[in-house]
Amino acid sequence: MSSREADATTGAARDADLADAGGTTDTVRRPRAAASGTLRLLGNELATLFTRWRTWAMLGALALIPILIGIAIRIAGGSSAGRGPAFLDQITGNGLFVGIAAMTVAIPLFLPLTIGVTAGDAIAGEASHGTLRYLLIAPAGRIRLLVVKYLAAAAFCLAGTLTVVVLGTLVGWLLFPIGPVTLLSGDEIPVGEGLLRFLAVAAYVAVSLLGLSAIGLFLSTLTTVPIGAMAATSILAVVSQIVGAIPQLEALHPWLFTDRWLDFADLLRSPPVWDSFAANALLQGAYVLVFGTLAITRFVTRDVLS
Amino acid sequence: MSGRAGTVVDDAVADDAADLAIRTRGLTKRFRSQVAVDGLDLAVPRGAVYGFLGPNGSGKTTTIRMLLGLVRATAGEAEVLGSPMPRAIDAVLPRVGALVEGPAFSPYLTGAQNLRRFDAADRHSIGSTRDTRVAEALERVGLSHAAAKKAHAYSLGMKQRLGLANALLMPRDLLVLDEPTNGLDPQGTREVRALIRSFAADGTTVFVSSHLLAEVEQLCTHVGVMSAGRLVAQGTLEELRRSGGRARVRVRTPDAPAARRVLAGLGIEVESGSAASDLEVVVGTLPDDEEAPEAIVAALVAERVRVRGFAVERASLEQRFVELTGEGFDVVA
C-alpha cells in the first residue's frame, strides 16, 4: 500500500511535468493533485447519495418509528413500567423520550438494514451499473474511491440516527407534555441539557454502526451483485446480536461489533459515563481497521470486469 | 501467426517508442485456465486513427481494460502515452478519454449530473470550470436538450452520445473508444465518424475498437486484427489490404491472345480463359513487384490490344478479415 501511495505521488509529479510540456490550459486541469479534489469528490458523493430517492425512503422508514410510537402511545395510553422496549414507559411523563425509545427499537434491525443497503451498495452498486469502470478511469484512484465511499456511508449512519432522535423528540414535543429530563440515575436535568444528551446518543449509535459499515464496504468489494452484499451485511448484524444473546458464548461477546450497541444508556446517567462511548469507539475502530484493510487489499488488486 | 503480424508492422515505427501512443510487449491475460489475450505486441503511432478489429470474444475489450488499468495483465507490459500502465495510472488517465464496453451511468442521476460526477472523480479536474465543460461536451454530442433528463430515460443512442461526451470533458491526447457507434442510428453514426475525424485533425490519437468493417475502412489510418486473443495482423490500412495476397488484373478485350501474351511478358500469371464471347475477359494475378496499372494499360495499347475494360482488384478488408479470423464473424457492412 505504501508503495502504491509512493507511485501516486510520483505519478502526480510526472503529470505536472506532462501538463507543463503539453501546455494544457490550467482552467481545465490542475497540475498537481490537491486534497480539495478529494473533498470535492466526497461532496459529489454525498450529493449523489442524498439525491437518491432510495436514501430518502430509508430515512423516511426510520422516521416512521418514532411517529408510530408517538401516535400509538398517544391513542392507547402509556405502557406500565417494565413492559415493552426501554424508555417506552417514560414517554407519557415526558415526550422527549420518544426519540430515545424509538432508537432502542431501531437499533437491532432497522438501522442495520439501512446501513447494509448503503454500505453494501457502495462498490457493488457502481459495479452493477457499470459506473465503477468509468469512475476508475476518470481516474478516481481505488483507495481514494473506497475512502470516499466509506465516509459517505458514515455520513448516512449519522443521518439515520439523527433522523430517529430529532424526529422522535419533535413528535414527543407535539404529542406529550415535556419537562426536565429524569436520568437513569434519578437526577433531573433541564430540557436543554437533555436535548444535548440525546444528540450525544445519536452520535453514539452512529459510531456503533461504523464497524458494520466497514464490513458492508468490504463485502461490497467482493461482488458485482449489490443485493448480495446488502443482504450479507444485514444478516451479519442479526447473527452477531444472536450470538450476543447466547450466554454460553460469553467469551465471544466482547469481540462482537454489536456488543455495545445498547450501551448508549450510559450517556443518560449523571454524570454521563463516557467509558462506554470510548470502549465502543475502540471496538468499532478495530473493525474499521480490519475490514477497511481487507477492503483495500481486495479492491486494489481486483480485476474490474463489470 | 506472430511472424505474420511482424511482417505487417512497420518496424521503423514500432522501434521508436517516443512516437507511439500505445505500445504493449507480450501483453497477456489469463482468467484461470482460459487465455483471453495472448502475447500482444500493439504499436499505435501518435496521431493515428487505429482500428482495433476482431470477432466478439477475441480479447479486444480485455486488452482495452488492461490498457486503462482496470484489469491486471498476467504477463507483459503496456505503455500508454509513454508511461507504464497501470503504474502511472494517475498521470496517464486524465489525458485519456474512454468509452469501454458501452456507456454506463447512474440511472437516478441526470445526464449532466452523471458527467459532473465522473469529472469530480478525476482529482486533477478543476471544479470551477466543470459546469461549462459539461455543457460544452453535451453540446458537442447534441445532447444539450436532454441534460436535465434522468439517465434511465435515455435511449441507447443517447447513452452512447453521453458516453462520448464523458470522454470529451477535457482535452485529451488519446481517445479509446470501444464500439463507439453501437446503438446509433445512421445519422448518429455519421456524426460520430465526423467527431472522430475532427479529433484526429486536432492531433488526438484515436484507438477505436469495432467490428463494423465499413466504418473502419472509412475512418482508420491503421488497423490491428485480433483473433482468439492474438494479434494476427497490424499495420496501416493499405499494408493490411496488400498483405491479403497479390492483386488481380482483369482486362476486357476482343484481342485476348495478344493481351495474354503482353500480360505474360509483364510477369503476370494469366489464367487460361475460355472464349465465351467476342468480348473476352482475360484474368491474371500480378506479381509481388507489380507494375502500376497505367503501365500495364500502356503496354497493352503499345501492342495494339484494344482495351475495353481494365481493373486491378484487391481483396476487400472484409475478405482479409475473414481470412485472418476465420468464418462465423458478424460482419455488418
XYZ file of C-alpha atoms in Angstrom, chain A residues 104-212:
109
model
C -33.981 1.411 21.168
C -36.452 -0.058 18.689
C -34.417 0.924 15.613
C -31.012 -0.381 16.706
C -31.442 -4.178 16.406
C -32.876 -4.325 12.879
C -33.958 -1.128 11.129
C -30.707 0.799 11.364
C -28.524 -2.214 10.415
C -30.784 -2.816 7.408
C -30.345 0.721 6.112
C -26.586 0.565 6.736
C -26.493 -2.771 4.951
C -28.150 -1.189 1.929
C -25.904 1.888 1.890
C -22.559 0.222 2.601
C -23.300 -2.988 0.709
C -24.212 -0.977 -2.364
C -21.100 1.238 -2.208
C -18.867 -0.610 -4.693
C -21.135 -3.439 -5.851
C -23.797 -0.928 -6.905
C -21.329 1.008 -9.056
C -20.109 -2.280 -10.499
C -23.610 -3.415 -11.373
C -24.367 -0.099 -13.104
C -21.022 -0.258 -14.906
C -20.146 3.168 -13.495
C -17.283 1.674 -11.472
C -15.114 1.400 -14.592
C -15.795 4.999 -15.544
C -15.015 6.262 -12.028
C -11.756 4.297 -12.055
C -10.639 5.537 -15.459
C -11.515 9.146 -14.548
C -9.210 8.263 -12.611
C -10.710 8.309 -9.134
C -7.981 6.147 -7.590
C -9.086 2.901 -5.991
C -8.129 3.688 -2.397
C -9.492 7.208 -2.708
C -12.798 5.887 -4.020
C -13.058 3.419 -1.132
C -12.329 6.151 1.418
C -14.920 8.468 -0.109
C -17.491 5.669 -0.236
C -16.813 4.825 3.396
C -17.111 8.430 4.540
C -20.424 8.710 2.692
C -21.681 5.569 4.434
C -20.573 7.036 7.770
C -22.457 10.228 6.947
C -25.535 8.127 6.315
C -25.132 6.453 9.732
C -25.243 9.867 11.353
C -28.162 10.993 9.184
C -30.076 7.849 10.160
C -29.556 8.150 13.897
C -30.235 11.904 13.857
C -33.464 11.274 11.972
C -34.692 8.915 14.695
C -33.644 11.078 17.644
C -34.523 14.512 16.283
C -37.827 13.478 14.739
C -38.694 11.458 17.842
C -38.041 14.426 20.081
C -40.164 16.671 17.862
C -43.022 14.144 17.806
C -42.849 13.836 21.591
C -42.850 17.602 21.893
C -46.018 17.813 19.844
C -47.958 14.961 21.435
C -46.929 14.866 25.087
C -46.101 17.148 27.966
C -42.414 17.824 28.183
C -40.254 18.834 31.050
C -36.904 18.362 32.726
C -35.363 15.016 31.841
C -35.182 12.397 34.553
C -31.997 10.407 34.061
C -31.469 6.728 34.788
C -29.655 7.707 37.947
C -32.748 9.544 39.152
C -31.346 13.046 38.760
C -33.200 15.667 36.778
C -31.515 17.835 34.167
C -33.016 20.806 32.309
C -34.568 20.323 28.863
C -31.657 21.983 27.038
C -29.073 19.693 28.564
C -31.385 16.759 27.995
C -31.523 17.546 24.276
C -27.730 17.690 24.142
C -27.592 14.267 25.791
C -29.986 12.970 23.120
C -27.722 14.278 20.364
C -24.821 12.508 22.085
C -26.921 9.321 21.929
C -27.372 9.836 18.178
C -23.598 10.234 17.857
C -23.017 7.120 19.978
C -25.282 4.971 17.810
C -23.755 6.410 14.625
C -20.303 5.389 15.895
C -21.760 1.968 16.789
C -22.628 1.473 13.137
C -19.166 2.308 11.775
C -17.895 -1.248 12.203
C -20.894 -2.634 10.341
